[in-house]
XYZ file of C-alpha atoms in Angstrom:
425
model
C 106.646 91.958 101.508
C 103.265 91.900 99.788
C 102.651 88.461 101.293
C 103.378 89.838 104.766
C 101.129 92.842 104.163
C 98.162 90.770 102.998
C 96.500 90.375 106.458
C 96.899 94.105 107.120
C 95.413 94.988 103.734
C 92.525 92.568 104.139
C 91.653 94.011 107.554
C 90.902 97.277 105.728
C 89.556 96.174 102.365
C 87.553 93.184 103.601
C 85.866 94.955 106.469
C 82.455 93.638 107.586
C 79.551 94.788 105.369
C 77.646 96.307 108.273
C 77.879 98.758 111.159
C 76.242 98.257 114.551
C 76.080 99.829 117.969
C 73.872 101.622 120.468
C 72.709 105.228 120.542
C 71.498 107.180 123.573
C 68.416 109.278 122.781
C 65.972 111.626 124.569
C 62.953 109.968 126.166
C 60.586 111.455 123.561
C 62.286 109.461 120.776
C 60.900 106.214 122.214
C 57.242 107.218 121.773
C 55.263 105.283 119.186
C 51.660 105.728 117.991
C 50.028 102.759 116.276
C 46.675 101.543 115.005
C 44.841 99.000 117.110
C 43.857 97.271 113.854
C 44.783 97.946 110.226
C 41.249 98.922 109.168
C 40.404 100.670 112.422
C 40.859 104.380 113.216
C 41.485 103.711 116.895
C 45.088 104.261 117.971
C 47.259 103.770 121.025
C 50.495 105.244 122.327
C 53.438 103.447 123.889
C 56.796 104.717 125.157
C 59.218 101.900 124.433
C 61.792 103.200 126.926
C 59.556 102.400 129.914
C 56.600 100.404 128.595
C 54.633 98.211 130.989
C 54.068 94.510 130.217
C 50.402 95.257 129.451
C 51.356 97.995 126.960
C 53.810 95.689 125.217
C 51.184 92.950 125.053
C 48.674 95.359 123.449
C 51.239 96.254 120.765
C 51.951 92.557 120.233
C 48.272 91.839 119.652
C 47.999 94.771 117.216
C 50.785 93.190 115.146
C 48.768 90.005 114.732
C 50.011 86.458 114.444
C 52.780 87.460 111.989
C 54.265 89.817 114.559
C 54.668 92.765 112.185
C 52.981 96.007 111.174
C 53.243 97.934 107.905
C 54.688 101.445 108.050
C 51.337 103.131 107.340
C 49.945 101.674 110.580
C 52.406 103.241 113.009
C 54.102 106.590 113.597
C 57.307 106.776 115.660
C 58.548 109.984 117.244
C 62.097 108.885 116.417
C 63.452 111.198 113.684
C 66.579 109.504 112.377
C 67.816 112.656 110.665
C 68.149 114.317 114.066
C 70.361 111.520 115.369
C 73.884 110.346 114.509
C 72.641 107.418 112.430
C 72.787 109.065 109.017
C 76.422 110.046 109.481
C 77.273 106.646 110.940
C 75.891 104.925 107.846
C 77.497 107.368 105.423
C 80.921 107.423 107.053
C 81.372 103.829 108.173
C 79.279 101.713 105.816
C 79.858 103.661 102.605
C 83.208 104.548 101.079
C 84.646 106.597 98.233
C 82.286 108.900 96.358
C 79.300 106.995 97.787
C 80.117 108.433 101.218
C 79.333 111.920 99.860
C 75.889 111.066 98.504
C 72.726 112.005 100.357
C 70.800 109.176 101.990
C 67.072 108.569 102.175
C 65.759 106.369 105.001
C 62.306 104.963 104.339
C 60.246 103.211 107.072
C 59.456 99.626 106.145
C 58.097 97.601 109.041
C 57.585 97.288 112.780
C 58.282 93.842 114.261
C 57.535 92.359 117.654
C 59.406 89.115 118.366
C 57.868 87.308 121.331
C 59.047 84.136 123.057
C 60.176 81.490 120.517
C 59.756 83.985 117.627
C 62.539 84.081 115.032
C 63.254 85.112 111.452
C 64.646 82.592 108.997
C 67.770 83.395 106.916
C 66.899 85.851 104.209
C 68.580 88.045 101.601
C 66.436 91.069 100.826
C 65.563 92.147 97.311
C 66.164 95.887 96.667
C 62.899 97.576 95.722
C 64.716 100.075 93.455
C 68.120 100.700 91.878
C 68.831 103.370 94.493
C 68.312 101.047 97.450
C 71.616 99.841 98.897
C 70.783 98.391 102.304
C 68.644 98.088 105.415
C 68.653 99.580 108.894
C 67.225 97.813 111.930
C 66.666 99.757 115.155
C 66.001 97.794 118.349
C 64.122 99.331 121.287
C 65.125 98.712 124.933
C 62.177 96.489 125.874
C 63.402 93.649 128.138
C 64.180 90.494 126.163
C 66.628 87.625 126.039
C 67.859 86.089 122.818
C 66.839 87.357 119.396
C 70.371 88.169 118.191
C 70.621 89.390 114.599
C 72.917 87.133 112.553
C 74.568 88.444 109.371
C 76.344 86.312 106.748
C 78.286 87.238 103.641
C 80.889 85.401 101.539
C 81.389 82.625 104.063
C 81.714 84.897 107.105
C 79.229 85.430 109.937
C 78.690 88.214 112.468
C 76.023 88.847 115.089
C 74.557 91.732 117.076
C 73.034 90.798 120.416
C 70.655 93.655 121.240
C 69.711 92.009 124.530
C 73.209 92.379 126.006
C 74.036 95.645 124.256
C 70.968 97.496 125.571
C 70.946 95.907 129.021
C 74.356 97.478 129.686
C 73.047 101.018 129.097
C 71.956 103.163 132.036
C 70.254 105.775 129.863
C 67.493 104.993 127.327
C 69.160 103.847 124.106
C 68.365 102.056 120.887
C 70.437 99.375 119.210
C 71.087 99.679 115.488
C 72.441 97.557 112.648
C 72.850 98.867 109.093
C 73.911 96.392 106.394
C 74.054 96.051 102.627
C 71.201 94.461 100.679
C 73.258 91.438 99.603
C 73.947 90.382 103.204
C 71.986 87.416 104.505
C 70.218 88.208 107.794
C 68.530 86.032 110.387
C 66.975 86.614 113.815
C 67.715 83.911 116.389
C 64.797 82.706 118.563
C 63.737 84.984 121.405
C 64.050 83.153 124.726
C 61.937 85.542 126.808
C 60.413 89.018 126.709
C 59.719 91.002 123.553
C 62.241 92.208 120.958
C 60.695 95.247 119.244
C 62.290 96.688 116.120
C 61.727 99.211 113.354
C 63.191 98.319 109.963
C 64.066 100.893 107.296
C 65.157 100.726 103.654
C 68.267 102.745 102.771
C 68.509 104.641 99.486
C 70.869 107.067 97.807
C 68.738 110.208 97.792
C 68.088 113.382 99.824
C 69.599 113.347 103.321
C 69.559 115.437 106.472
C 71.734 116.772 109.305
C 74.467 114.556 110.711
C 76.978 114.474 113.574
C 79.938 112.454 114.868
C 79.814 108.595 114.726
C 81.486 105.920 116.883
C 84.409 103.723 115.890
C 83.794 101.117 113.163
C 83.742 97.370 113.685
C 87.048 96.517 111.954
C 89.283 98.513 114.317
C 90.370 95.479 116.332
C 91.177 93.408 113.234
C 93.484 96.091 111.831
C 95.182 96.712 115.178
C 95.883 93.003 115.701
C 97.183 92.540 112.153
C 99.467 95.577 112.515
C 100.874 94.396 115.856
C 101.549 90.950 114.389
C 103.467 92.515 111.501
C 105.566 94.680 113.795
C 106.564 91.606 115.800
C 107.640 89.755 112.639
C 111.408 90.275 112.105
C 110.978 89.671 108.346
C 108.625 92.637 108.027
C 110.576 95.771 107.013
C 113.659 94.369 108.710
C 115.574 97.621 108.107
C 112.530 99.857 108.588
C 110.464 101.512 105.909
C 107.413 103.498 104.907
C 103.852 102.168 104.622
C 101.344 104.067 102.486
C 97.558 103.781 102.598
C 95.293 105.115 99.867
C 92.293 106.829 101.488
C 88.849 105.231 101.303
C 86.797 108.403 101.804
C 86.385 111.824 100.223
C 87.735 114.888 102.053
C 87.672 118.613 101.240
C 91.019 120.163 100.313
C 91.233 123.761 101.522
C 91.105 125.937 98.363
C 93.246 128.767 99.798
C 95.734 127.357 102.301
C 96.292 124.151 100.300
C 97.466 122.308 103.407
C 96.075 118.967 104.591
C 96.068 119.695 108.337
C 92.296 120.045 108.653
C 91.734 116.527 107.266
C 93.204 114.910 110.395
C 90.148 116.017 112.381
C 87.626 114.608 109.901
C 89.146 111.218 109.012
C 86.461 108.546 108.970
C 85.852 104.850 108.489
C 88.891 102.706 107.709
C 91.010 105.857 107.229
C 90.363 106.765 110.859
C 91.143 103.193 111.938
C 94.592 103.304 110.315
C 95.383 106.746 111.729
C 94.203 106.072 115.294
C 95.753 102.592 115.470
C 99.138 103.865 114.280
C 99.075 106.669 116.862
C 98.125 104.261 119.664
C 101.166 102.143 118.790
C 103.498 105.145 119.031
C 103.878 106.035 115.366
C 103.341 109.378 113.635
C 100.928 108.815 110.723
C 101.035 111.755 108.324
C 98.908 112.901 105.403
C 100.704 113.623 102.143
C 99.901 114.262 98.535
C 101.624 111.681 96.357
C 102.617 113.068 92.944
C 103.775 110.587 90.327
C 106.468 111.779 87.970
C 104.953 111.094 84.564
C 108.185 111.762 82.655
C 109.763 108.827 84.504
C 106.815 106.613 83.600
C 107.125 107.588 79.924
C 110.747 106.435 79.831
C 110.316 103.106 81.582
C 108.415 99.921 80.955
C 104.983 99.490 82.563
C 106.399 96.821 84.872
C 108.718 99.259 86.638
C 107.515 101.070 89.723
C 107.113 104.838 89.245
C 109.035 107.599 90.932
C 107.351 110.521 92.577
C 107.216 113.141 95.298
C 105.220 113.422 98.510
C 104.317 116.813 99.977
C 102.194 117.984 102.902
C 100.559 120.637 100.737
C 99.018 121.037 97.326
C 101.624 122.286 94.845
C 100.143 125.492 93.474
C 101.935 125.732 90.144
C 100.259 129.050 89.298
C 102.084 130.752 92.188
C 105.562 129.391 91.449
C 108.280 130.927 89.327
C 109.720 128.104 87.239
C 113.015 128.267 85.360
C 113.210 127.199 81.746
C 115.366 124.152 82.492
C 113.437 123.028 85.594
C 111.222 119.948 85.532
C 108.587 118.607 87.887
C 111.128 117.178 90.342
C 112.797 120.580 90.738
C 109.406 122.202 91.252
C 108.356 119.681 93.895
C 111.680 119.917 95.744
C 111.352 123.697 95.809
C 108.324 123.431 98.103
C 109.910 120.844 100.397
C 108.760 117.745 98.547
C 110.337 114.399 99.455
C 111.564 112.247 96.560
C 110.095 108.748 96.689
C 110.030 105.495 94.752
C 107.927 102.385 94.970
C 109.621 99.609 96.957
C 111.083 96.961 94.643
C 111.293 99.299 91.653
C 115.012 98.814 91.067
C 117.761 101.405 91.220
C 116.006 104.664 90.388
C 119.297 106.563 90.570
C 120.399 104.911 87.338
C 117.683 106.853 85.549
C 118.063 110.130 87.460
C 120.794 110.785 90.037
C 118.417 112.898 92.092
C 116.746 109.606 93.070
C 119.881 107.901 94.367
C 118.382 107.770 97.883
C 114.591 108.158 97.585
C 112.236 107.251 100.398
C 110.951 103.789 99.444
C 107.184 103.365 99.709
C 105.397 100.109 100.430
C 101.748 100.504 99.416
C 99.276 98.677 101.651
C 96.117 99.885 99.912
C 96.162 101.465 96.441
C 95.768 105.062 95.349
C 92.208 106.354 95.183
C 91.273 109.123 92.796
C 88.414 110.931 94.533
C 90.802 113.213 96.513
C 92.982 113.936 93.495
C 94.416 117.431 93.008
C 95.410 118.591 89.529
C 97.959 121.140 88.329
C 99.702 122.238 85.140
C 103.374 123.136 84.808
C 105.453 124.234 81.809
C 107.759 121.783 79.987
C 111.449 121.744 80.946
C 112.429 121.533 77.271
C 111.851 124.924 75.556
C 111.467 123.097 72.255
C 108.542 121.119 73.657
C 105.501 123.469 73.865
C 103.183 120.934 75.526
C 102.133 121.696 79.107
C 102.510 118.929 81.669
C 99.767 117.774 84.025
C 100.545 116.823 87.606
C 98.180 114.752 89.733
C 98.433 114.586 93.506
C 96.661 111.850 95.484
C 96.026 112.226 99.212
C 97.363 109.275 101.191
C 98.312 108.346 104.749
C 101.968 107.546 105.449
C 103.245 105.534 108.437
C 107.032 105.318 108.893
C 108.311 102.267 110.785
C 111.704 101.606 112.374
C 113.787 98.475 111.895
C 112.985 95.156 113.558
C 113.686 95.300 117.263
C 113.369 99.097 117.395
C 110.163 99.871 115.521
C 109.680 103.322 117.062
C 113.085 104.580 115.876
C 111.801 106.170 112.671
C 112.377 109.610 111.098
C 109.757 112.062 112.358
C 107.916 114.558 110.186
C 109.791 117.432 111.835
C 113.158 115.817 111.083
C 112.215 115.217 107.464
C 110.949 118.775 107.066
C 114.284 120.119 108.321
C 116.055 117.898 105.814
C 113.801 119.001 102.942
C 113.196 122.743 103.410
C 111.435 124.761 100.719
C 114.041 126.655 98.731
C 113.952 130.445 98.516
C 113.145 132.245 95.300
C 110.403 129.934 94.067
C 107.339 131.477 95.654
C 105.927 134.670 94.153
């Protein structure tokens, strides 16, 4: 099973180390003021959304034979912190706790690539420990060629700003954000002028953000998932796939439910959720609680038992009997008993697990959405309190080969696992 799941896992874990796209902006964002010469106080203005050939040529001459201009010699009206770009970078390039850090975007250079201009393969050197990548914005001046090529670990991608911007009816910029260890190259410009602003990306103070587009690995995951579903060896009798989340999400401190997270899923988490829904499945968020008592009584090679719930178990608000353990507590709030696929016969250890839902993990547990709780020991002679840890994950239930959409729905499972009376205060 793990062999079959490898392409699906790699489509998430080994996603491209960049994010690219186009962004429609107001006309004022395309205005640029620049010095005629570095040591001269004279300045000119150009609107790169509708610049004339003469205006573009004047900017080209100001950049000199090298075709570039240092950041102190120009002033764009484009304020990146009032666009979607900061959120795009944070949500789709960064993952885990890094996706919660503030970002600083520092202007680096203006470049004008004229006919036959290019940029040889290069891997940038971070100017500080906080620098993690680069952002290139491309203005909609007419040009052909000049695609940005990116290479990393034997793979190659490209962003063709010529075609991407030519398809837009409203003034837009192209953008590519990538990590510092990614090799980048600009292919020769065939005609026109490719004008770009390059920025350094740091972990630092950020600004306002808004909703981003879909990430670049959506198609790879969708295709890998479809291929698995068509394979009769894959979960031949049906089963449950579990994905550890790649991003940090707020857990509501009062309601304790996970419903609000569906609307804010991002990056690869959003890819899994949206792709599963498009294929007719019902992806659901759960907290996965491992049963530590089971782990203490078994060898490290055995797969652990646990419980999944659609809410945080608030142990402080539950009345727990003296002879009740964690499993009883979790079942009292409608928890579903689970075991890792391939873990052997769990019922031999505890008859409550004679028919657990078997989980097949595609991507591992992540700890940055972990919820903690304390519950009393089931043995009155053991005074040590027990800690419970819940990890937010995304569950996709799949039907058997030949009838993949015949799976138990969340509503059906909730009716089969109702919260018992008498446990809530």
